Amino acid sequence: MMYSLNMKTELCDGVKRMLFALVRKDYARKILVEVRFAKNVFSNFFFGKILDSLIIGIICYICCLIMKMPYTPLISVIVGVTNIIPFFGPFIGAIPSFLIILLENPFSWQPYGFLVFILVLQQIDGNIIGPKILGDKTGVESFWVLFSILLFGGLFGFVGMIIAVPMWAVITRLVEEFILIRLTEKEYPLTSDEYKKLKEYNESLNKSDIKE
């Protein structure tokens, strides 16, 4: 990996040269545009998520110290690392952390207090910290975030859950580009609003048929 990073410019230039040799110029340029888009989506998402998870890990460490939780550094690392996974991350990290605290202090309030703390922390991260850092880096709606995490998590496990959102953003863009190209070739309307009017047009036709 160190050698690859050291010579990444030469590798990129070589791949571009090969690409232009194998396909037409307009196709090669289009492929490079999509690759740059994928690179920007992945880099922005992962940089923002790592920064967000680092902040969550630090907050968790400080709050656990105040609450005198056992194994505070270990619990903070678990919560911070699993926070990289969107939506499900805090809850995935909370389960082993809860078990660690429960085994250490089974008759204390601390395990259950930790669960309440994680719920509060997840709300703060999801509504304040996360949006401030990440913004709308991927443009993926909430439903598709859950769908992509479940899909890629089922296919590729933990790694799939991490790459799910940026990967789905890239797939969505490619599908949208393909749909626009096909509609343009057929000279059909490009926006979804135009197809809402088609429903109204069909209803008006049906009414006219009934009258006749």
XYZ file of C-alpha atoms in Angstrom:
212
model
C 0.000 0.000 0.000
C 2.862 2.400 0.765
C 4.442 1.765 -2.636
C 1.042 2.190 -4.326
C 0.387 5.502 -2.572
C 3.891 6.694 -3.410
C 3.354 6.097 -7.127
C -0.389 6.831 -7.305
C 0.076 9.605 -9.893
C 1.907 7.274 -12.272
C -0.714 4.552 -11.729
C -3.596 6.953 -12.432
C -1.915 8.224 -15.578
C -1.321 4.663 -16.744
C -4.956 3.692 -16.147
C -6.158 6.770 -18.061
C -3.823 5.912 -20.960
C -5.154 2.358 -21.046
C -8.751 3.586 -20.847
C -8.382 5.931 -23.806
C -6.676 3.135 -25.758
C -9.521 0.659 -25.156
C -12.701 2.752 -25.560
C -13.912 5.762 -27.516
C -12.878 9.225 -26.336
C -16.383 10.287 -25.212
C -16.861 7.011 -23.301
C -13.459 7.378 -21.661
C -14.249 10.919 -20.532
C -17.627 9.790 -19.160
C -15.995 6.949 -17.215
C -13.448 9.362 -15.725
C -16.245 11.732 -14.659
C -18.065 8.909 -12.867
C -14.864 7.666 -11.227
C -14.107 11.184 -9.949
C -17.661 11.434 -8.591
C -17.276 8.095 -6.778
C -13.903 9.191 -5.367
C -15.361 12.468 -4.062
C -18.391 10.749 -2.516
C -16.296 8.094 -0.749
C -13.568 10.484 0.431
C -15.997 13.121 1.728
C -18.167 10.503 3.447
C -15.312 8.663 5.138
C -13.458 11.813 6.194
C -16.629 13.247 7.711
C -17.609 9.970 9.349
C -14.164 9.413 10.879
C -14.157 12.945 12.291
C -17.702 12.482 13.597
C -16.804 9.131 15.197
C -13.699 10.628 16.806
C -15.804 13.357 18.409
C -18.384 10.793 19.594
C -15.619 8.615 21.066
C -14.179 11.580 22.982
C -17.611 12.615 24.289
C -18.280 9.004 25.330
C -14.909 8.832 27.124
C -15.502 12.048 29.064
C -19.075 11.156 30.049
C -18.113 7.607 31.069
C -15.339 9.010 33.245
C -17.860 11.323 34.930
C -20.241 8.381 35.493
C -17.273 6.247 36.696
C -17.929 3.449 34.215
C -15.517 0.494 34.165
C -13.220 -0.024 31.145
C -13.886 3.513 29.932
C -11.139 3.589 27.229
C -12.283 0.241 25.762
C -15.957 1.244 25.739
C -15.162 4.612 24.129
C -13.162 2.927 21.353
C -15.985 0.450 20.663
C -18.599 3.216 20.516
C -16.389 5.448 18.352
C -15.435 2.735 15.840
C -18.949 1.352 15.390
C -20.287 4.897 14.983
C -18.755 4.848 11.484
C -21.746 2.695 10.488
C -24.669 5.062 9.780
C -27.846 4.757 11.879
C -27.167 1.290 13.356
C -23.615 2.019 14.528
C -24.311 3.429 18.013
C -26.640 0.533 18.845
C -24.169 -2.076 17.550
C -21.475 -0.563 19.765
C -23.821 -0.274 22.732
C -24.508 -4.031 22.956
C -20.970 -5.284 23.754
C -20.286 -2.208 25.887
C -23.453 -2.857 27.905
C -22.438 -6.492 28.429
C -18.949 -5.459 29.589
C -20.391 -3.059 32.174
C -23.059 -5.569 33.211
C -20.497 -8.306 33.847
C -18.356 -5.906 35.871
C -21.216 -4.405 37.912
C -24.290 -6.655 37.543
C -26.225 -5.100 40.425
C -25.407 -1.465 39.680
C -27.314 1.265 37.837
C -24.358 1.768 35.515
C -25.267 -0.709 32.693
C -28.747 0.760 32.327
C -27.502 4.306 32.761
C -25.052 3.609 29.927
C -27.921 2.553 27.636
C -29.799 5.784 28.372
C -26.597 7.734 27.724
C -26.115 6.017 24.338
C -29.691 6.848 23.313
C -29.125 10.512 24.184
C -25.730 10.516 22.462
C -27.210 8.969 19.311
C -29.878 11.682 19.170
C -27.275 14.409 19.608
C -25.076 12.881 16.922
C -27.918 12.267 14.474
C -29.516 15.702 14.831
C -26.641 18.052 15.674
C -23.074 16.737 15.292
C -23.535 14.515 12.238
C -25.426 17.044 10.062
C -22.959 19.808 10.985
C -19.943 17.720 9.913
C -21.337 15.618 7.082
C -24.076 17.881 5.742
C -25.613 16.205 2.693
C -22.455 14.588 1.352
C -24.168 11.728 -0.438
C -27.681 12.983 -1.189
C -29.165 9.629 -0.132
C -32.575 9.808 1.557
C -33.204 8.176 4.935
C -35.144 5.196 3.563
C -32.375 4.362 1.081
C -29.765 4.732 3.829
C -31.506 1.973 5.816
C -32.066 -0.119 2.694
C -28.449 0.139 1.548
C -27.069 -0.720 5.011
C -29.280 -3.805 5.269
C -28.476 -4.871 1.686
C -24.717 -4.400 1.738
C -24.481 -5.548 5.353
C -26.178 -8.806 4.386
C -23.887 -9.229 1.364
C -20.526 -8.094 2.759
C -20.918 -8.012 6.548
C -19.383 -5.250 8.650
C -17.411 -3.761 5.754
C -20.585 -3.664 3.657
C -22.376 -1.636 6.330
C -19.555 0.925 6.281
C -19.417 1.377 2.501
C -23.194 1.033 1.969
C -24.214 4.705 1.835
C -21.508 6.059 -0.526
C -21.794 2.928 -2.693
C -25.558 3.407 -2.981
C -25.038 7.074 -3.892
C -22.759 6.013 -6.756
C -25.193 3.305 -7.934
C -28.105 5.755 -7.799
C -26.191 8.280 -9.914
C -25.295 5.649 -12.525
C -28.903 4.428 -12.745
C -30.158 8.012 -13.049
C -27.651 8.756 -15.812
C -28.732 5.622 -17.690
C -32.436 6.522 -17.368
C -31.819 10.067 -18.633
C -29.874 8.788 -21.640
C -32.606 6.296 -22.574
C -35.401 8.855 -22.151
C -33.483 11.379 -24.244
C -33.008 8.824 -27.016
C -36.749 8.077 -27.023
C -37.610 11.805 -26.757
C -39.660 11.215 -23.602
C -40.032 13.710 -20.715
C -37.051 13.668 -18.342
C -38.571 14.774 -15.006
C -40.833 12.737 -12.738
C -43.407 15.557 -12.610
C -44.168 15.025 -16.278
C -45.213 11.442 -15.556
C -47.663 12.607 -12.900
C -49.414 14.504 -15.667
C -49.607 11.285 -17.679
C -51.838 9.800 -14.969
C -54.159 12.810 -15.151
C -54.165 12.553 -18.945
C -55.136 8.865 -18.809
C -57.934 9.602 -16.324
C -59.319 12.343 -18.589
C -59.228 9.941 -21.556
C -61.124 7.313 -19.581
C -63.794 9.831 -18.614
C -64.216 10.924 -22.232
C -64.577 7.273 -23.306
C -67.329 6.731 -20.737
C -69.243 9.777 -21.943
C -69.073 8.565 -25.536
